[in-house]
mmCIF file of C-alpha atoms in Angstrom:
data_model
loop_
_atom_site.group_PDB
_atom_site.id
_atom_site.type_symbol
_atom_site.label_atom_id
_atom_site.label_comp_id
_atom_site.label_asym_id
_atom_site.label_seq_id
_atom_site.Cartn_x
_atom_site.Cartn_y
_atom_site.Cartn_z
ATOM 1 C CA UNK X 190 -0.240 -0.269 -0.044
ATOM 2 C CA UNK X 191 3.110 2.147 0.505
ATOM 3 C CA UNK X 192 3.950 1.630 -2.753
ATOM 4 C CA UNK X 193 0.291 3.120 -4.107
ATOM 5 C CA UNK X 194 0.520 6.216 -2.314
ATOM 6 C CA UNK X 195 3.977 7.039 -3.619
ATOM 7 C CA UNK X 196 2.571 6.338 -6.820
ATOM 8 C CA UNK X 197 -0.614 8.402 -6.455
ATOM 9 C CA UNK X 198 1.381 11.380 -5.144
ATOM 10 C CA UNK X 199 3.482 11.145 -8.229
ATOM 11 C CA UNK X 200 0.577 11.171 -10.168
ATOM 12 C CA UNK X 201 -1.306 13.907 -8.781
ATOM 13 C CA UNK X 202 0.248 16.370 -11.340
ATOM 14 C CA UNK X 203 -1.831 14.367 -14.068
ATOM 15 C CA UNK X 204 -5.349 15.221 -12.508
ATOM 16 C CA UNK X 205 -5.508 18.843 -14.285
ATOM 17 C CA UNK X 206 -4.337 17.390 -17.212
ATOM 18 C CA UNK X 207 -6.780 14.676 -17.455
ATOM 19 C CA UNK X 208 -9.794 17.353 -16.115
ATOM 20 C CA UNK X 209 -8.396 19.923 -19.260
ATOM 21 C CA UNK X 210 -8.130 16.827 -21.991
ATOM 22 C CA UNK X 211 -11.740 15.633 -21.337
ATOM 23 C CA UNK X 212 -13.221 18.981 -20.887
ATOM 24 C CA UNK X 213 -11.830 20.389 -24.053
ATOM 25 C CA UNK X 214 -12.561 17.582 -26.330
ATOM 26 C CA UNK X 215 -15.916 17.481 -25.255
ATOM 27 C CA UNK X 216 -17.024 21.111 -25.830
ATOM 28 C CA UNK X 217 -14.643 21.461 -29.105
ATOM 29 C CA UNK X 218 -16.916 18.240 -30.655
ATOM 30 C CA UNK X 219 -19.774 20.381 -29.083
ATOM 31 C CA UNK X 220 -18.927 23.530 -30.514
ATOM 32 C CA UNK X 221 -17.648 22.126 -33.522
ATOM 33 C CA UNK X 222 -21.116 20.859 -34.346
ATOM 34 C CA UNK X 223 -23.270 23.870 -33.592
ATOM 35 C CA UNK X 224 -21.018 26.243 -35.907
ATOM 36 C CA UNK X 225 -19.831 24.045 -38.742
ATOM 37 C CA UNK X 226 -22.404 21.243 -39.256
ATOM 38 C CA UNK X 227 -23.371 18.503 -37.110
ATOM 39 C CA UNK X 228 -26.044 17.316 -34.796
ATOM 40 C CA UNK X 229 -27.853 19.480 -34.359
ATOM 41 C CA UNK X 230 -26.440 22.600 -36.313
ATOM 42 C CA UNK X 231 -26.358 25.938 -35.477
ATOM 43 C CA UNK X 232 -29.919 26.759 -37.079
ATOM 44 C CA UNK X 233 -31.546 23.929 -35.029
ATOM 45 C CA UNK X 234 -29.611 25.470 -31.722
ATOM 46 C CA UNK X 235 -30.436 28.778 -32.489
ATOM 47 C CA UNK X 236 -34.268 27.850 -32.331
ATOM 48 C CA UNK X 237 -34.198 26.225 -29.247
ATOM 49 C CA UNK X 238 -32.327 28.953 -27.610
ATOM 50 C CA UNK X 239 -34.811 31.460 -28.976
ATOM 51 C CA UNK X 240 -37.685 29.084 -27.856
ATOM 52 C CA UNK X 241 -36.250 29.022 -24.331
ATOM 53 C CA UNK X 242 -36.784 33.050 -24.214
ATOM 54 C CA UNK X 243 -32.873 34.515 -25.102
ATOM 55 C CA UNK X 244 -31.787 36.232 -28.071
ATOM 56 C CA UNK X 245 -30.395 34.189 -31.035
ATOM 57 C CA UNK X 246 -27.097 35.933 -30.896
ATOM 58 C CA UNK X 247 -26.704 33.835 -27.736
ATOM 59 C CA UNK X 248 -26.285 30.995 -29.316
ATOM 60 C CA UNK X 249 -23.261 31.970 -31.128
ATOM 61 C CA UNK X 250 -22.117 33.022 -28.175
ATOM 62 C CA UNK X 251 -22.474 29.497 -26.148
ATOM 63 C CA UNK X 252 -21.285 27.688 -29.633
ATOM 64 C CA UNK X 253 -18.012 30.152 -29.827
ATOM 65 C CA UNK X 254 -17.468 29.742 -25.868
ATOM 66 C CA UNK X 255 -17.886 26.126 -26.768
ATOM 67 C CA UNK X 256 -15.657 25.597 -29.655
ATOM 68 C CA UNK X 257 -12.638 28.198 -28.596
ATOM 69 C CA UNK X 258 -13.088 27.804 -24.603
ATOM 70 C CA UNK X 259 -12.744 24.213 -26.056
ATOM 71 C CA UNK X 260 -9.146 24.565 -27.203
ATOM 72 C CA UNK X 261 -7.913 27.109 -25.030
ATOM 73 C CA UNK X 262 -8.820 24.439 -22.039
ATOM 74 C CA UNK X 263 -7.460 21.495 -24.194
ATOM 75 C CA UNK X 264 -3.720 23.491 -24.314
ATOM 76 C CA UNK X 265 -3.903 24.493 -20.954
ATOM 77 C CA UNK X 266 -4.099 28.183 -22.230
ATOM 78 C CA UNK X 267 -5.710 30.526 -20.317
ATOM 79 C CA UNK X 268 -7.472 27.947 -18.784
ATOM 80 C CA UNK X 269 -9.130 29.617 -15.609
ATOM 81 C CA UNK X 270 -11.080 32.346 -18.000
ATOM 82 C CA UNK X 271 -11.792 29.479 -20.781
ATOM 83 C CA UNK X 272 -12.913 27.303 -17.708
ATOM 84 C CA UNK X 273 -15.312 29.982 -16.060
ATOM 85 C CA UNK X 274 -16.755 30.726 -19.705
ATOM 86 C CA UNK X 275 -17.905 27.391 -20.207
ATOM 87 C CA UNK X 276 -18.978 26.788 -16.544
ATOM 88 C CA UNK X 277 -21.677 29.980 -17.527
ATOM 89 C CA UNK X 278 -22.548 28.020 -20.400
ATOM 90 C CA UNK X 279 -23.230 24.942 -18.229
ATOM 91 C CA UNK X 280 -24.855 27.049 -15.324
ATOM 92 C CA UNK X 281 -27.353 28.378 -18.190
ATOM 93 C CA UNK X 282 -27.973 25.241 -19.810
ATOM 94 C CA UNK X 283 -29.171 23.184 -16.889
ATOM 95 C CA UNK X 284 -30.861 26.049 -15.385
ATOM 96 C CA UNK X 285 -32.896 27.759 -18.688
ATOM 97 C CA UNK X 286 -32.960 24.616 -20.693
ATOM 98 C CA UNK X 287 -32.798 21.374 -18.177
ATOM 99 C CA UNK X 288 -34.379 22.620 -14.924
ATOM 100 C CA UNK X 289 -37.388 20.660 -13.903
ATOM 101 C CA UNK X 290 -36.100 17.624 -15.575
ATOM 102 C CA UNK X 291 -35.099 14.462 -13.836
ATOM 103 C CA UNK X 292 -31.264 14.368 -13.023
ATOM 104 C CA UNK X 293 -30.502 10.997 -14.549
ATOM 105 C CA UNK X 294 -31.797 11.225 -18.447
ATOM 106 C CA UNK X 295 -31.669 15.531 -17.529
ATOM 107 C CA UNK X 296 -29.150 17.461 -16.568
ATOM 108 C CA UNK X 297 -26.598 14.755 -14.891
ATOM 109 C CA UNK X 298 -23.978 15.414 -17.649
ATOM 110 C CA UNK X 299 -24.128 19.363 -17.716
ATOM 111 C CA UNK X 300 -23.578 18.767 -14.113
ATOM 112 C CA UNK X 301 -20.636 16.906 -14.555
ATOM 113 C CA UNK X 302 -19.057 19.288 -16.824
ATOM 114 C CA UNK X 303 -19.835 22.075 -14.584
ATOM 115 C CA UNK X 304 -17.880 20.461 -11.763
ATOM 116 C CA UNK X 305 -14.902 19.700 -14.623
ATOM 117 C CA UNK X 306 -14.728 23.687 -15.263
ATOM 118 C CA UNK X 307 -14.962 24.665 -11.466
ATOM 119 C CA UNK X 308 -12.005 22.220 -10.698
ATOM 120 C CA UNK X 309 -10.185 23.817 -13.396
ATOM 121 C CA UNK X 310 -11.067 27.287 -12.188
ATOM 122 C CA UNK X 311 -9.628 26.478 -9.056
ATOM 123 C CA UNK X 312 -6.988 24.085 -9.492
ATOM 124 C CA UNK X 313 -5.150 26.141 -12.724
ATOM 125 C CA UNK X 314 -4.141 24.282 -15.615
ATOM 126 C CA UNK X 315 -1.601 22.111 -14.163
ATOM 127 C CA UNK X 316 2.265 21.434 -14.833
ATOM 128 C CA UNK X 317 1.365 19.506 -18.609
ATOM 129 C CA UNK X 318 -0.104 22.837 -20.027
ATOM 130 C CA UNK X 319 0.829 25.731 -22.042
ATOM 131 C CA UNK X 320 0.294 28.092 -19.329
ATOM 132 C CA UNK X 321 3.100 26.529 -17.768
ATOM 133 C CA UNK X 322 5.644 26.272 -20.203
ATOM 134 C CA UNK X 323 4.968 29.918 -21.681
ATOM 135 C CA UNK X 324 4.451 31.527 -18.555
ATOM 136 C CA UNK X 325 6.653 29.729 -15.948
ATOM 137 C CA UNK X 326 4.099 29.584 -13.495
ATOM 138 C CA UNK X 327 4.382 26.666 -10.627
ATOM 139 C CA UNK X 328 0.794 24.850 -9.855
#
């Protein structure tokens, strides 16, 4: 067991990296699908956003945050800012689009993605990031 504890201690630097990669890939894929085709596409997404009582331009804001925020998070560059914007998108998704639905089959994915975004807001990108390399920050 002592060997496992040492191994886990050595691997703790990887935690933000794992979170960044997962969150980044998910949001790049969702943003890309909205901006450049795929399900549901920008037209359908804009219709959904307008149907929720928000202005149409908010669909574009959300899609841009998803795609470019996902890239920044994946690279570990301006991670806290990008994760904050992604967290806001998730809060809007939960409280405007999915509130009142059951947790399972409703907003559980959004809640998990929000938790990852908050974790990255609190921890920063970690040692294995462009931010650490470029700005010589210690995480």
